[in-house]
Amino acid sequence: MLKAWPAEDIDAELIRKGPVAIVGYGNQGRAHALNLRDSGASVLVGAREGGTSSARAKADGFEVLAVGEATRASSVIMLVTPDETHRHLFESSLLPALQPKKTLAFAHGFSVHFKEVTPPAGVDVVLVAPTGPGTKLRSLYLQGQGLPCLVAVAQDASGGALGTALSYAHALGASRARILETTFAAETETDLFGEQVVVCGGLSHLVTAAFETLVAAGYPEELAYFECVHQVELLAGLIQRKGVAGMRQAISGTARYGDLTRGPRVIDEHTRAAMEAILREIQSGDFAKEWMGESRAGGKKLERLTRAAAGHPMEDVGRRLRALMPWIDPESSG
Ligand SMILES: NC(=O)c1ccc[n+]([C@@H]2O[C@H](COP(=O)([O-])OP(=O)(O)OC[C@H]3O[C@@H](n4cnc5c(N)ncnc54)[C@H](OP(=O)(O)O)[C@@H]3O)[C@@H](O)[C@H]2O)c1
């Protein structure tokens, strides 16, 4: 079981002792910057000149500096640009400004765990990973609630790295829910596994295959979309609120019987073997190597696959049906 850190065991003042640089002002970065500032921390934003983020951060009232300058001026530097940008940004802008005694923080363990970045020995290296998107992190904070957050330490040069990570997570509002201590390896590997086999890769391919099966059998595509794609939100929400067993209590006997007798035929030993193989690729670093190679080569394969998938006939059906339901907010994070 992960160790949980209650608010009373956290020094909330630590994060207010020196400036915090938020490098990247996107999904996570904006929420971190706003929550930290509202919790009393002094926040600078590191962004590239002329980018949309720079303008947005200035409009939100932050001082915006070049990434190297923000790093030099701060005690804690949170790198929240996309993982595939970390190596270049770290080597070109952060490393020259990363003097000993600073804390380098990440919201996902990928770059450190897979050695995309190798921080110098004198700095603390910590993970503060909210378990959800920045929009949720911010909206819960404003409601007086919090998003659970994972913390970990990869390098403890000062002897106080965990305390800094806990204080940062507390300022995000996470102790209003739960702050859990883990490792960079466990956070990174479980996060990649979950997104590949369930919440992104598994789910998207499951709904697409089910849609194709019904349409190939001659059923109207609107029905195939409603039953196999659109309804996912309802069931995912039930699972989030009640757990899998609770979801089963909330559905009809017919649905529950079909779930428990037919589900194991869809997720069978072949699926489990594929899951195990995918996990091994993550653990060995093969996935990270492949993805970083793809990204460095210009991301052409990702672009091609994304374009091909977006051209699937199911997308057209979805667009037409969503137009009939204006209450669906495409920007909502749930
Ligand atoms: N998204 C999530 O739900 C989530 C949850 C937990 C953890 N994380 C982790 O949080 C980190 C950030 O993810 P994110 O989704 O917040 O990223 P994101 O929204 O895609 O980040 C966009 C930001 O990065 C900046 N940026 C991109 N390339 C840059 C470069 N080469 N130099 C300087 N700035 C650059 C962009 O600036 P411009 O406007 O100038 O392009 C923008 O401010 C990642 O490590 C991710 O794994 C994400």
mmCIF file of C-alpha atoms and ligand atoms in Angstrom:
data_model
loop_
_atom_site.group_PDB
_atom_site.id
_atom_site.type_symbol
_atom_site.label_atom_id
_atom_site.label_comp_id
_atom_site.label_asym_id
_atom_site.label_seq_id
_atom_site.Cartn_x
_atom_site.Cartn_y
_atom_site.Cartn_z
ATOM 1 C CA MET A 1 0.000 0.000 0.000
ATOM 2 C CA LEU A 2 1.250 3.499 -0.827
ATOM 3 C CA LYS A 3 2.087 5.773 2.087
ATOM 4 C CA ALA A 4 -0.469 8.567 2.456
ATOM 5 C CA TRP A 5 0.653 11.979 3.701
ATOM 6 C CA PRO A 6 -1.965 13.919 5.712
ATOM 7 C CA ALA A 7 -1.887 17.740 5.653
ATOM 8 C CA GLU A 8 -0.768 17.956 9.308
ATOM 9 C CA ASP A 9 2.505 16.152 8.466
ATOM 10 C CA ILE A 10 3.360 18.613 5.682
ATOM 11 C CA ASP A 11 5.252 21.904 6.014
ATOM 12 C CA ALA A 12 3.067 24.201 3.912
ATOM 13 C CA GLU A 13 5.607 27.036 4.297
ATOM 14 C CA LEU A 14 8.430 25.274 2.426
ATOM 15 C CA ILE A 15 7.068 26.051 -1.028
ATOM 16 C CA ARG A 16 6.578 29.714 -0.089
ATOM 17 C CA LYS A 17 10.265 30.172 0.817
ATOM 18 C CA GLY A 18 11.550 30.784 -2.726
ATOM 19 C CA PRO A 19 10.199 31.417 -6.210
ATOM 20 C CA VAL A 20 8.736 28.496 -8.144
ATOM 21 C CA ALA A 21 9.220 28.422 -11.929
ATOM 22 C CA ILE A 22 6.517 26.709 -13.937
ATOM 23 C CA VAL A 23 8.105 25.821 -17.290
ATOM 24 C CA GLY A 24 5.283 25.292 -19.781
ATOM 25 C CA TYR A 25 1.863 26.891 -19.440
ATOM 26 C CA GLY A 26 -0.406 24.232 -20.962
ATOM 27 C CA ASN A 27 -2.744 21.640 -19.486
ATOM 28 C CA GLN A 28 -0.813 21.063 -16.240
ATOM 29 C CA GLY A 29 1.297 24.214 -16.144
ATOM 30 C CA ARG A 30 -1.525 26.744 -15.957
ATOM 31 C CA ALA A 31 -3.315 24.865 -13.158
ATOM 32 C CA HIS A 32 -0.074 24.442 -11.180
ATOM 33 C CA ALA A 33 0.780 28.128 -11.531
ATOM 34 C CA LEU A 34 -2.685 29.359 -10.500
ATOM 35 C CA ASN A 35 -3.101 26.924 -7.575
ATOM 36 C CA LEU A 36 0.398 27.602 -6.244
ATOM 37 C CA ARG A 37 -0.115 31.370 -6.439
ATOM 38 C CA ASP A 38 -3.490 31.114 -4.694
ATOM 39 C CA SER A 39 -1.755 29.032 -1.984
ATOM 40 C CA GLY A 40 0.708 31.858 -1.335
ATOM 41 C CA ALA A 41 3.725 30.747 -3.414
ATOM 42 C CA SER A 42 5.690 33.178 -5.551
ATOM 43 C CA VAL A 43 5.343 31.911 -9.122
ATOM 44 C CA LEU A 44 7.237 32.721 -12.333
ATOM 45 C CA VAL A 45 6.370 31.218 -15.693
ATOM 46 C CA GLY A 46 9.050 29.986 -18.089
ATOM 47 C CA ALA A 47 7.896 30.067 -21.704
ATOM 48 C CA ARG A 48 9.176 30.711 -25.167
ATOM 49 C CA GLU A 49 8.887 34.264 -26.397
ATOM 50 C CA GLY A 50 5.932 34.918 -28.688
ATOM 51 C CA GLY A 51 4.199 31.574 -27.960
ATOM 52 C CA THR A 52 0.499 31.394 -27.092
ATOM 53 C CA SER A 53 1.394 30.268 -23.581
ATOM 54 C CA SER A 54 3.508 33.302 -22.912
ATOM 55 C CA ALA A 55 0.590 35.604 -23.792
ATOM 56 C CA ARG A 56 -1.854 33.536 -21.732
ATOM 57 C CA ALA A 57 0.389 33.502 -18.656
ATOM 58 C CA LYS A 58 0.875 37.277 -18.902
ATOM 59 C CA ALA A 59 -2.908 37.726 -19.217
ATOM 60 C CA ASP A 60 -3.265 35.663 -16.021
ATOM 61 C CA GLY A 61 -0.950 38.153 -14.303
ATOM 62 C CA PHE A 62 2.284 36.131 -14.168
ATOM 63 C CA GLU A 63 5.788 37.381 -14.804
ATOM 64 C CA VAL A 64 6.996 35.423 -17.844
ATOM 65 C CA LEU A 65 10.697 34.807 -18.442
ATOM 66 C CA ALA A 66 12.727 32.767 -20.906
ATOM 67 C CA VAL A 67 13.075 29.184 -19.606
ATOM 68 C CA GLY A 68 16.748 29.596 -18.616
ATOM 69 C CA GLU A 69 16.078 32.877 -16.787
ATOM 70 C CA ALA A 70 13.083 31.440 -14.934
ATOM 71 C CA THR A 71 15.218 28.457 -13.878
ATOM 72 C CA ARG A 72 18.028 30.715 -12.658
ATOM 73 C CA ALA A 73 15.614 32.878 -10.668
ATOM 74 C CA SER A 74 13.797 30.038 -8.865
ATOM 75 C CA SER A 75 14.340 27.508 -6.094
ATOM 76 C CA VAL A 76 11.887 24.959 -7.503
ATOM 77 C CA ILE A 77 11.493 24.364 -11.246
ATOM 78 C CA MET A 78 8.507 22.322 -12.454
ATOM 79 C CA LEU A 79 8.978 21.107 -16.048
ATOM 80 C CA VAL A 80 5.500 20.763 -17.531
ATOM 81 C CA THR A 81 6.019 20.805 -21.276
ATOM 82 C CA PRO A 82 5.246 17.610 -23.266
ATOM 83 C CA ASP A 83 7.557 14.721 -22.265
ATOM 84 C CA GLU A 84 9.064 14.509 -25.751
ATOM 85 C CA THR A 85 10.366 18.104 -25.451
ATOM 86 C CA HIS A 86 12.142 17.532 -22.110
ATOM 87 C CA ARG A 87 15.543 16.347 -23.331
ATOM 88 C CA HIS A 88 16.132 19.280 -25.665
ATOM 89 C CA LEU A 89 14.677 21.871 -23.290
ATOM 90 C CA PHE A 90 16.631 20.436 -20.354
ATOM 91 C CA GLU A 91 19.959 20.381 -22.171
ATOM 92 C CA SER A 92 19.559 23.737 -23.933
ATOM 93 C CA SER A 93 17.905 25.878 -21.252
ATOM 94 C CA LEU A 94 17.554 24.270 -17.826
ATOM 95 C CA LEU A 95 20.896 22.537 -17.283
ATOM 96 C CA PRO A 96 23.084 25.650 -17.671
ATOM 97 C CA ALA A 97 20.927 27.434 -15.065
ATOM 98 C CA LEU A 98 20.390 24.551 -12.656
ATOM 99 C CA GLN A 99 22.710 25.401 -9.760
ATOM 100 C CA PRO A 100 23.069 23.050 -6.765
ATOM 101 C CA LYS A 101 20.383 23.216 -4.032
ATOM 102 C CA LYS A 102 17.568 23.788 -6.531
ATOM 103 C CA THR A 103 14.689 21.342 -6.894
ATOM 104 C CA LEU A 104 13.793 20.036 -10.337
ATOM 105 C CA ALA A 105 10.208 18.739 -10.412
ATOM 106 C CA PHE A 106 8.182 16.723 -12.915
ATOM 107 C CA ALA A 107 4.477 15.928 -13.226
ATOM 108 C CA HIS A 108 5.225 12.521 -14.793
ATOM 109 C CA GLY A 109 8.249 10.305 -14.217
ATOM 110 C CA PHE A 110 8.915 9.447 -17.883
ATOM 111 C CA SER A 111 11.951 11.656 -18.610
ATOM 112 C CA VAL A 112 13.850 10.832 -15.449
ATOM 113 C CA HIS A 113 12.960 7.142 -15.316
ATOM 114 C CA PHE A 114 13.945 6.563 -18.955
ATOM 115 C CA LYS A 115 17.016 8.830 -18.636
ATOM 116 C CA GLU A 116 15.860 11.386 -21.179
ATOM 117 C CA VAL A 117 17.223 13.915 -18.691
ATOM 118 C CA THR A 118 20.112 13.375 -16.284
ATOM 119 C CA PRO A 119 19.987 16.074 -13.615
ATOM 120 C CA PRO A 120 23.271 17.160 -11.987
ATOM 121 C CA ALA A 121 24.149 15.561 -8.640
ATOM 122 C CA GLY A 122 23.631 18.665 -6.503
ATOM 123 C CA VAL A 123 19.931 19.182 -7.221
ATOM 124 C CA ASP A 124 16.861 17.516 -5.734
ATOM 125 C CA VAL A 125 14.674 15.705 -8.274
ATOM 126 C CA VAL A 126 11.042 15.098 -7.372
ATOM 127 C CA LEU A 127 7.763 14.009 -8.867
ATOM 128 C CA VAL A 128 4.463 15.741 -8.142
ATOM 129 C CA ALA A 129 1.921 14.052 -10.386
ATOM 130 C CA PRO A 130 -1.740 15.006 -10.114
ATOM 131 C CA THR A 131 -4.007 12.066 -11.010
ATOM 132 C CA GLY A 132 -5.956 13.994 -13.626
ATOM 133 C CA PRO A 133 -5.904 16.875 -16.101
ATOM 134 C CA GLY A 134 -5.062 20.450 -15.203
ATOM 135 C CA THR A 135 -8.624 21.662 -15.762
ATOM 136 C CA LYS A 136 -9.816 19.263 -13.030
ATOM 137 C CA LEU A 137 -6.892 20.204 -10.759
ATOM 138 C CA ARG A 138 -7.897 23.863 -11.038
ATOM 139 C CA SER A 139 -11.683 23.482 -10.821
ATOM 140 C CA LEU A 140 -11.484 21.249 -7.722
ATOM 141 C CA TYR A 141 -9.079 23.703 -6.062
ATOM 142 C CA LEU A 142 -11.534 26.556 -6.649
ATOM 143 C CA GLN A 143 -14.329 24.442 -5.120
ATOM 144 C CA GLY A 144 -12.232 23.902 -1.971
ATOM 145 C CA GLN A 145 -11.550 20.297 -2.928
ATOM 146 C CA GLY A 146 -8.465 18.556 -4.306
ATOM 147 C CA LEU A 147 -7.223 16.059 -6.844
ATOM 148 C CA PRO A 148 -5.181 13.166 -5.366
ATOM 149 C CA CYS A 149 -1.519 13.526 -6.206
ATOM 150 C CA LEU A 150 1.475 11.161 -6.366
ATOM 151 C CA VAL A 151 4.853 12.266 -5.048
ATOM 152 C CA ALA A 152 8.253 10.600 -5.382
ATOM 153 C CA VAL A 153 11.931 11.419 -5.023
ATOM 154 C CA ALA A 154 14.560 10.400 -7.582
ATOM 155 C CA GLN A 155 17.438 12.379 -6.100
ATOM 156 C CA ASP A 156 17.754 13.820 -2.607
ATOM 157 C CA ALA A 157 20.811 16.052 -2.600
ATOM 158 C CA SER A 158 19.557 18.330 0.176
ATOM 159 C CA GLY A 159 18.020 15.709 2.435
ATOM 160 C CA GLY A 160 14.736 17.614 2.163
ATOM 161 C CA ALA A 161 13.489 16.644 -1.306
ATOM 162 C CA LEU A 162 10.397 14.798 -0.090
ATOM 163 C CA GLY A 163 9.392 17.726 2.116
ATOM 164 C CA THR A 164 9.561 20.069 -0.894
ATOM 165 C CA ALA A 165 7.486 17.687 -3.031
ATOM 166 C CA LEU A 166 4.865 17.338 -0.281
ATOM 167 C CA SER A 167 4.705 21.095 0.224
ATOM 168 C CA TYR A 168 4.261 21.625 -3.540
ATOM 169 C CA ALA A 169 1.502 18.981 -3.725
ATOM 170 C CA HIS A 170 -0.189 20.543 -0.689
ATOM 171 C CA ALA A 171 -0.169 23.943 -2.445
ATOM 172 C CA LEU A 172 -1.859 22.302 -5.457
ATOM 173 C CA GLY A 173 -4.708 21.398 -3.078
ATOM 174 C CA ALA A 174 -3.899 17.673 -3.166
ATOM 175 C CA SER A 175 -3.961 17.089 0.600
ATOM 176 C CA ARG A 176 -7.663 18.003 0.572
ATOM 177 C CA ALA A 177 -7.946 14.595 -1.164
ATOM 178 C CA ARG A 178 -4.814 12.474 -0.688
ATOM 179 C CA ILE A 179 -1.069 12.742 -1.304
ATOM 180 C CA LEU A 180 0.432 9.306 -1.925
ATOM 181 C CA GLU A 181 4.136 8.481 -2.001
ATOM 182 C CA THR A 182 5.449 6.266 -4.796
ATOM 183 C CA THR A 183 8.554 5.939 -6.985
ATOM 184 C CA PHE A 184 9.377 7.393 -10.421
ATOM 185 C CA ALA A 185 9.480 3.828 -11.834
ATOM 186 C CA ALA A 186 6.071 2.759 -10.497
ATOM 187 C CA GLU A 187 4.323 5.988 -11.504
ATOM 188 C CA THR A 188 5.805 5.955 -15.002
ATOM 189 C CA GLU A 189 5.246 2.286 -15.783
ATOM 190 C CA THR A 190 1.682 2.082 -14.425
ATOM 191 C CA ASP A 191 0.715 5.347 -16.133
ATOM 192 C CA LEU A 192 1.987 4.142 -19.535
ATOM 193 C CA PHE A 193 0.391 0.723 -19.045
ATOM 194 C CA GLY A 194 -2.991 2.199 -18.085
ATOM 195 C CA GLU A 195 -3.064 4.556 -21.068
ATOM 196 C CA GLN A 196 -1.933 1.885 -23.541
ATOM 197 C CA VAL A 197 -4.147 -1.037 -22.537
ATOM 198 C CA VAL A 198 -7.203 0.642 -20.972
ATOM 199 C CA VAL A 199 -8.013 4.323 -21.012
ATOM 200 C CA CYS A 200 -6.563 5.229 -24.426
ATOM 201 C CA GLY A 201 -5.394 2.259 -26.516
ATOM 202 C CA GLY A 202 -7.646 -0.482 -25.121
ATOM 203 C CA LEU A 203 -10.802 1.598 -24.998
ATOM 204 C CA SER A 204 -10.467 3.278 -28.388
ATOM 205 C CA HIS A 205 -9.790 -0.014 -30.155
ATOM 206 C CA LEU A 206 -12.536 -1.853 -28.243
ATOM 207 C CA VAL A 207 -15.243 0.663 -29.201
ATOM 208 C CA THR A 208 -14.020 0.824 -32.817
ATOM 209 C CA ALA A 209 -14.020 -2.974 -33.224
ATOM 210 C CA ALA A 210 -17.496 -3.228 -31.664
ATOM 211 C CA PHE A 211 -18.841 -0.449 -33.957
ATOM 212 C CA GLU A 212 -17.346 -2.195 -37.014
ATOM 213 C CA THR A 213 -18.836 -5.561 -35.970
ATOM 214 C CA LEU A 214 -22.396 -4.204 -35.727
ATOM 215 C CA VAL A 215 -22.157 -2.192 -38.967
ATOM 216 C CA ALA A 216 -20.694 -5.190 -40.852
ATOM 217 C CA ALA A 217 -23.655 -7.244 -39.585
ATOM 218 C CA GLY A 218 -26.042 -4.724 -41.218
ATOM 219 C CA TYR A 219 -27.142 -2.658 -38.212
ATOM 220 C CA PRO A 220 -27.673 1.119 -38.604
ATOM 221 C CA GLU A 221 -24.479 2.990 -37.782
ATOM 222 C CA GLU A 222 -26.309 5.406 -35.471
ATOM 223 C CA LEU A 223 -27.326 2.482 -33.260
ATOM 224 C CA ALA A 224 -23.822 1.022 -33.404
ATOM 225 C CA TYR A 225 -22.421 4.384 -32.288
ATOM 226 C CA PHE A 226 -24.947 4.957 -29.482
ATOM 227 C CA GLU A 227 -24.562 1.453 -28.049
ATOM 228 C CA CYS A 228 -20.816 0.905 -28.421
ATOM 229 C CA VAL A 229 -19.245 4.375 -28.234
ATOM 230 C CA HIS A 230 -21.548 7.037 -26.810
ATOM 231 C CA GLN A 231 -22.623 4.980 -23.756
ATOM 232 C CA VAL A 232 -19.044 4.574 -22.544
ATOM 233 C CA GLU A 233 -19.267 7.835 -20.610
ATOM 234 C CA LEU A 234 -22.176 6.569 -18.510
ATOM 235 C CA LEU A 235 -20.405 3.347 -17.539
ATOM 236 C CA ALA A 236 -17.021 5.024 -17.009
ATOM 237 C CA GLY A 237 -18.726 7.529 -14.698
ATOM 238 C CA LEU A 238 -20.413 4.724 -12.750
ATOM 239 C CA ILE A 239 -17.074 2.917 -12.356
ATOM 240 C CA GLN A 240 -15.389 6.114 -11.178
ATOM 241 C CA ARG A 241 -18.140 6.822 -8.643
ATOM 242 C CA LYS A 242 -18.917 3.288 -7.438
ATOM 243 C CA GLY A 243 -16.157 0.914 -8.579
ATOM 244 C CA VAL A 244 -16.671 -2.017 -10.975
ATOM 245 C CA ALA A 245 -18.858 -4.005 -8.560
ATOM 246 C CA GLY A 246 -20.923 -0.880 -7.822
ATOM 247 C CA MET A 247 -21.404 -0.282 -11.556
ATOM 248 C CA ARG A 248 -22.751 -3.838 -11.840
ATOM 249 C CA GLN A 249 -25.273 -3.122 -9.088
ATOM 250 C CA ALA A 250 -26.454 -0.041 -11.007
ATOM 251 C CA ILE A 251 -27.151 -1.818 -14.328
ATOM 252 C CA SER A 252 -29.987 -4.188 -15.240
ATOM 253 C CA GLY A 253 -29.861 -7.908 -14.565
ATOM 254 C CA THR A 254 -29.731 -8.502 -18.311
ATOM 255 C CA ALA A 255 -26.723 -6.221 -18.682
ATOM 256 C CA ARG A 256 -25.016 -7.703 -15.613
ATOM 257 C CA TYR A 257 -25.517 -11.295 -16.810
ATOM 258 C CA GLY A 258 -24.131 -10.386 -20.250
ATOM 259 C CA ASP A 259 -21.177 -8.604 -18.638
ATOM 260 C CA LEU A 260 -20.177 -11.476 -16.369
ATOM 261 C CA THR A 261 -20.664 -14.290 -18.890
ATOM 262 C CA ARG A 262 -19.557 -12.603 -22.171
ATOM 263 C CA GLY A 263 -16.909 -10.161 -20.945
ATOM 264 C CA PRO A 264 -14.355 -12.934 -20.275
ATOM 265 C CA ARG A 265 -14.714 -14.052 -23.910
ATOM 266 C CA VAL A 266 -13.662 -10.601 -25.124
ATOM 267 C CA ILE A 267 -10.882 -10.160 -22.568
ATOM 268 C CA ASP A 268 -9.486 -13.692 -22.841
ATOM 269 C CA GLU A 269 -6.053 -15.249 -22.433
ATOM 270 C CA HIS A 270 -4.884 -13.663 -25.720
ATOM 271 C CA THR A 271 -5.738 -10.204 -24.423
ATOM 272 C CA ARG A 272 -3.968 -10.924 -21.134
ATOM 273 C CA ALA A 273 -0.889 -12.193 -22.992
ATOM 274 C CA ALA A 274 -0.898 -8.989 -25.082
ATOM 275 C CA MET A 275 -1.162 -6.929 -21.874
ATOM 276 C CA GLU A 276 1.809 -8.759 -20.376
ATOM 277 C CA ALA A 277 3.861 -8.220 -23.542
ATOM 278 C CA ILE A 278 2.997 -4.507 -23.553
ATOM 279 C CA LEU A 279 3.991 -4.238 -19.883
ATOM 280 C CA ARG A 280 7.341 -5.901 -20.629
ATOM 281 C CA GLU A 281 7.986 -3.386 -23.448
ATOM 282 C CA ILE A 282 7.300 -0.561 -21.009
ATOM 283 C CA GLN A 283 9.484 -2.034 -18.236
ATOM 284 C CA SER A 284 12.415 -2.759 -20.563
ATOM 285 C CA GLY A 285 12.369 0.792 -21.910
ATOM 286 C CA ASP A 286 11.631 -0.458 -25.454
ATOM 287 C CA PHE A 287 8.428 1.578 -25.704
ATOM 288 C CA ALA A 288 10.163 4.749 -24.484
ATOM 289 C CA LYS A 289 13.022 4.214 -26.944
ATOM 290 C CA GLU A 290 10.593 3.640 -29.828
ATOM 291 C CA TRP A 291 8.471 6.700 -28.958
ATOM 292 C CA MET A 292 11.435 9.033 -28.433
ATOM 293 C CA GLY A 293 12.910 7.791 -31.738
ATOM 294 C CA GLU A 294 9.621 8.506 -33.491
ATOM 295 C CA SER A 295 9.333 11.940 -31.910
ATOM 296 C CA ARG A 296 12.945 12.844 -32.800
ATOM 297 C CA ALA A 297 12.424 11.685 -36.380
ATOM 298 C CA GLY A 298 9.648 14.279 -36.707
ATOM 299 C CA GLY A 299 6.589 12.309 -35.564
ATOM 300 C CA LYS A 300 5.539 11.354 -39.117
ATOM 301 C CA LYS A 301 4.269 7.901 -38.142
ATOM 302 C CA LEU A 302 2.190 9.330 -35.292
ATOM 303 C CA GLU A 303 0.768 11.953 -37.628
ATOM 304 C CA ARG A 304 -0.092 9.331 -40.270
ATOM 305 C CA LEU A 305 -1.757 6.996 -37.757
ATOM 306 C CA THR A 306 -3.694 9.869 -36.159
ATOM 307 C CA ARG A 307 -4.942 11.081 -39.564
ATOM 308 C CA ALA A 308 -5.975 7.576 -40.660
ATOM 309 C CA ALA A 309 -7.867 6.904 -37.413
ATOM 310 C CA ALA A 310 -9.614 10.300 -37.581
ATOM 311 C CA GLY A 311 -10.883 9.354 -41.064
ATOM 312 C CA HIS A 312 -12.782 6.304 -39.760
ATOM 313 C CA PRO A 313 -16.495 6.400 -40.741
ATOM 314 C CA MET A 314 -17.416 6.118 -37.052
ATOM 315 C CA GLU A 315 -16.130 9.691 -36.555
ATOM 316 C CA ASP A 316 -18.614 11.071 -39.044
ATOM 317 C CA VAL A 317 -21.474 9.284 -37.312
ATOM 318 C CA GLY A 318 -20.271 10.640 -33.966
ATOM 319 C CA ARG A 319 -20.137 14.216 -35.303
ATOM 320 C CA ARG A 320 -23.703 13.954 -36.646
ATOM 321 C CA LEU A 321 -25.062 12.509 -33.398
ATOM 322 C CA ARG A 322 -23.247 14.978 -31.158
ATOM 323 C CA ALA A 323 -24.763 17.828 -33.199
ATOM 324 C CA LEU A 324 -28.164 16.575 -31.975
ATOM 325 C CA MET A 325 -26.978 16.839 -28.367
ATOM 326 C CA PRO A 326 -25.815 20.438 -27.780
ATOM 327 C CA TRP A 327 -25.585 19.705 -24.043
ATOM 328 C CA ILE A 328 -22.391 17.736 -24.690
ATOM 329 C CA ASP A 329 -19.518 20.091 -23.856
ATOM 330 C CA PRO A 330 -16.490 19.143 -25.998
ATOM 331 C CA GLU A 331 -14.170 21.009 -23.594
ATOM 332 C CA SER A 332 -15.465 19.429 -20.389
ATOM 333 C CA SER A 333 -13.020 17.352 -18.324
ATOM 334 C CA GLY A 334 -15.917 15.536 -16.634
HETATM 335 N N1 LIG B 1 -2.252 16.342 -19.407
HETATM 336 C C1 LIG B 1 -2.465 15.636 -18.297
HETATM 337 O O1 LIG B 1 -3.603 15.280 -17.955
HETATM 338 C C2 LIG B 1 -1.309 15.262 -17.398
HETATM 339 C C3 LIG B 1 -1.579 14.683 -16.151
HETATM 340 C C4 LIG B 1 -0.510 14.402 -15.293
HETATM 341 C C5 LIG B 1 0.787 14.681 -15.718
HETATM 342 N N2 LIG B 1 1.015 15.211 -16.955
HETATM 343 C C6 LIG B 1 2.400 15.510 -17.336
HETATM 344 O O2 LIG B 1 2.555 16.930 -17.291
HETATM 345 C C7 LIG B 1 3.549 17.340 -18.238
HETATM 346 C C8 LIG B 1 2.962 18.385 -19.167
HETATM 347 O O3 LIG B 1 1.871 17.809 -19.857
HETATM 348 P P1 LIG B 1 0.705 18.748 -20.422
HETATM 349 O O4 LIG B 1 -0.351 17.826 -20.930
HETATM 350 O O5 LIG B 1 0.390 19.813 -19.425
HETATM 351 O O6 LIG B 1 1.493 19.410 -21.647
HETATM 352 P P2 LIG B 1 0.920 20.443 -22.730
HETATM 353 O O7 LIG B 1 -0.355 21.048 -22.298
HETATM 354 O O8 LIG B 1 0.943 19.781 -24.062
HETATM 355 O O9 LIG B 1 2.088 21.534 -22.676
HETATM 356 C C9 LIG B 1 2.034 22.617 -23.513
HETATM 357 C C10 LIG B 1 2.994 23.662 -22.990
HETATM 358 O O10 LIG B 1 4.330 23.276 -23.275
HETATM 359 C C11 LIG B 1 4.955 24.347 -23.955
HETATM 360 N N3 LIG B 1 5.984 23.856 -24.868
HETATM 361 C C12 LIG B 1 5.853 22.862 -25.787
HETATM 362 N N4 LIG B 1 7.020 22.657 -26.415
HETATM 363 C C13 LIG B 1 7.896 23.556 -25.892
HETATM 364 C C14 LIG B 1 9.254 23.853 -26.124
HETATM 365 N N5 LIG B 1 9.954 23.173 -27.011
HETATM 366 N N6 LIG B 1 9.821 24.863 -25.393
HETATM 367 C C15 LIG B 1 9.117 25.555 -24.466
HETATM 368 N N7 LIG B 1 7.827 25.304 -24.200
HETATM 369 C C16 LIG B 1 7.236 24.331 -24.895
HETATM 370 C C17 LIG B 1 3.838 25.041 -24.707
HETATM 371 O O11 LIG B 1 4.237 26.350 -25.028
HETATM 372 P P3 LIG B 1 3.754 27.118 -26.381
HETATM 373 O O12 LIG B 1 2.375 27.625 -26.106
HETATM 374 O O13 LIG B 1 4.765 28.165 -26.558
HETATM 375 O O14 LIG B 1 3.743 26.071 -27.478
HETATM 376 C C18 LIG B 1 2.746 24.977 -23.654
HETATM 377 O O15 LIG B 1 2.963 25.976 -22.668
HETATM 378 C C19 LIG B 1 4.005 16.077 -18.953
HETATM 379 O O16 LIG B 1 5.149 15.598 -18.293
HETATM 380 C C20 LIG B 1 2.816 15.135 -18.749
HETATM 381 O O17 LIG B 1 3.197 13.771 -18.825
HETATM 382 C C21 LIG B 1 -0.007 15.542 -17.789
#
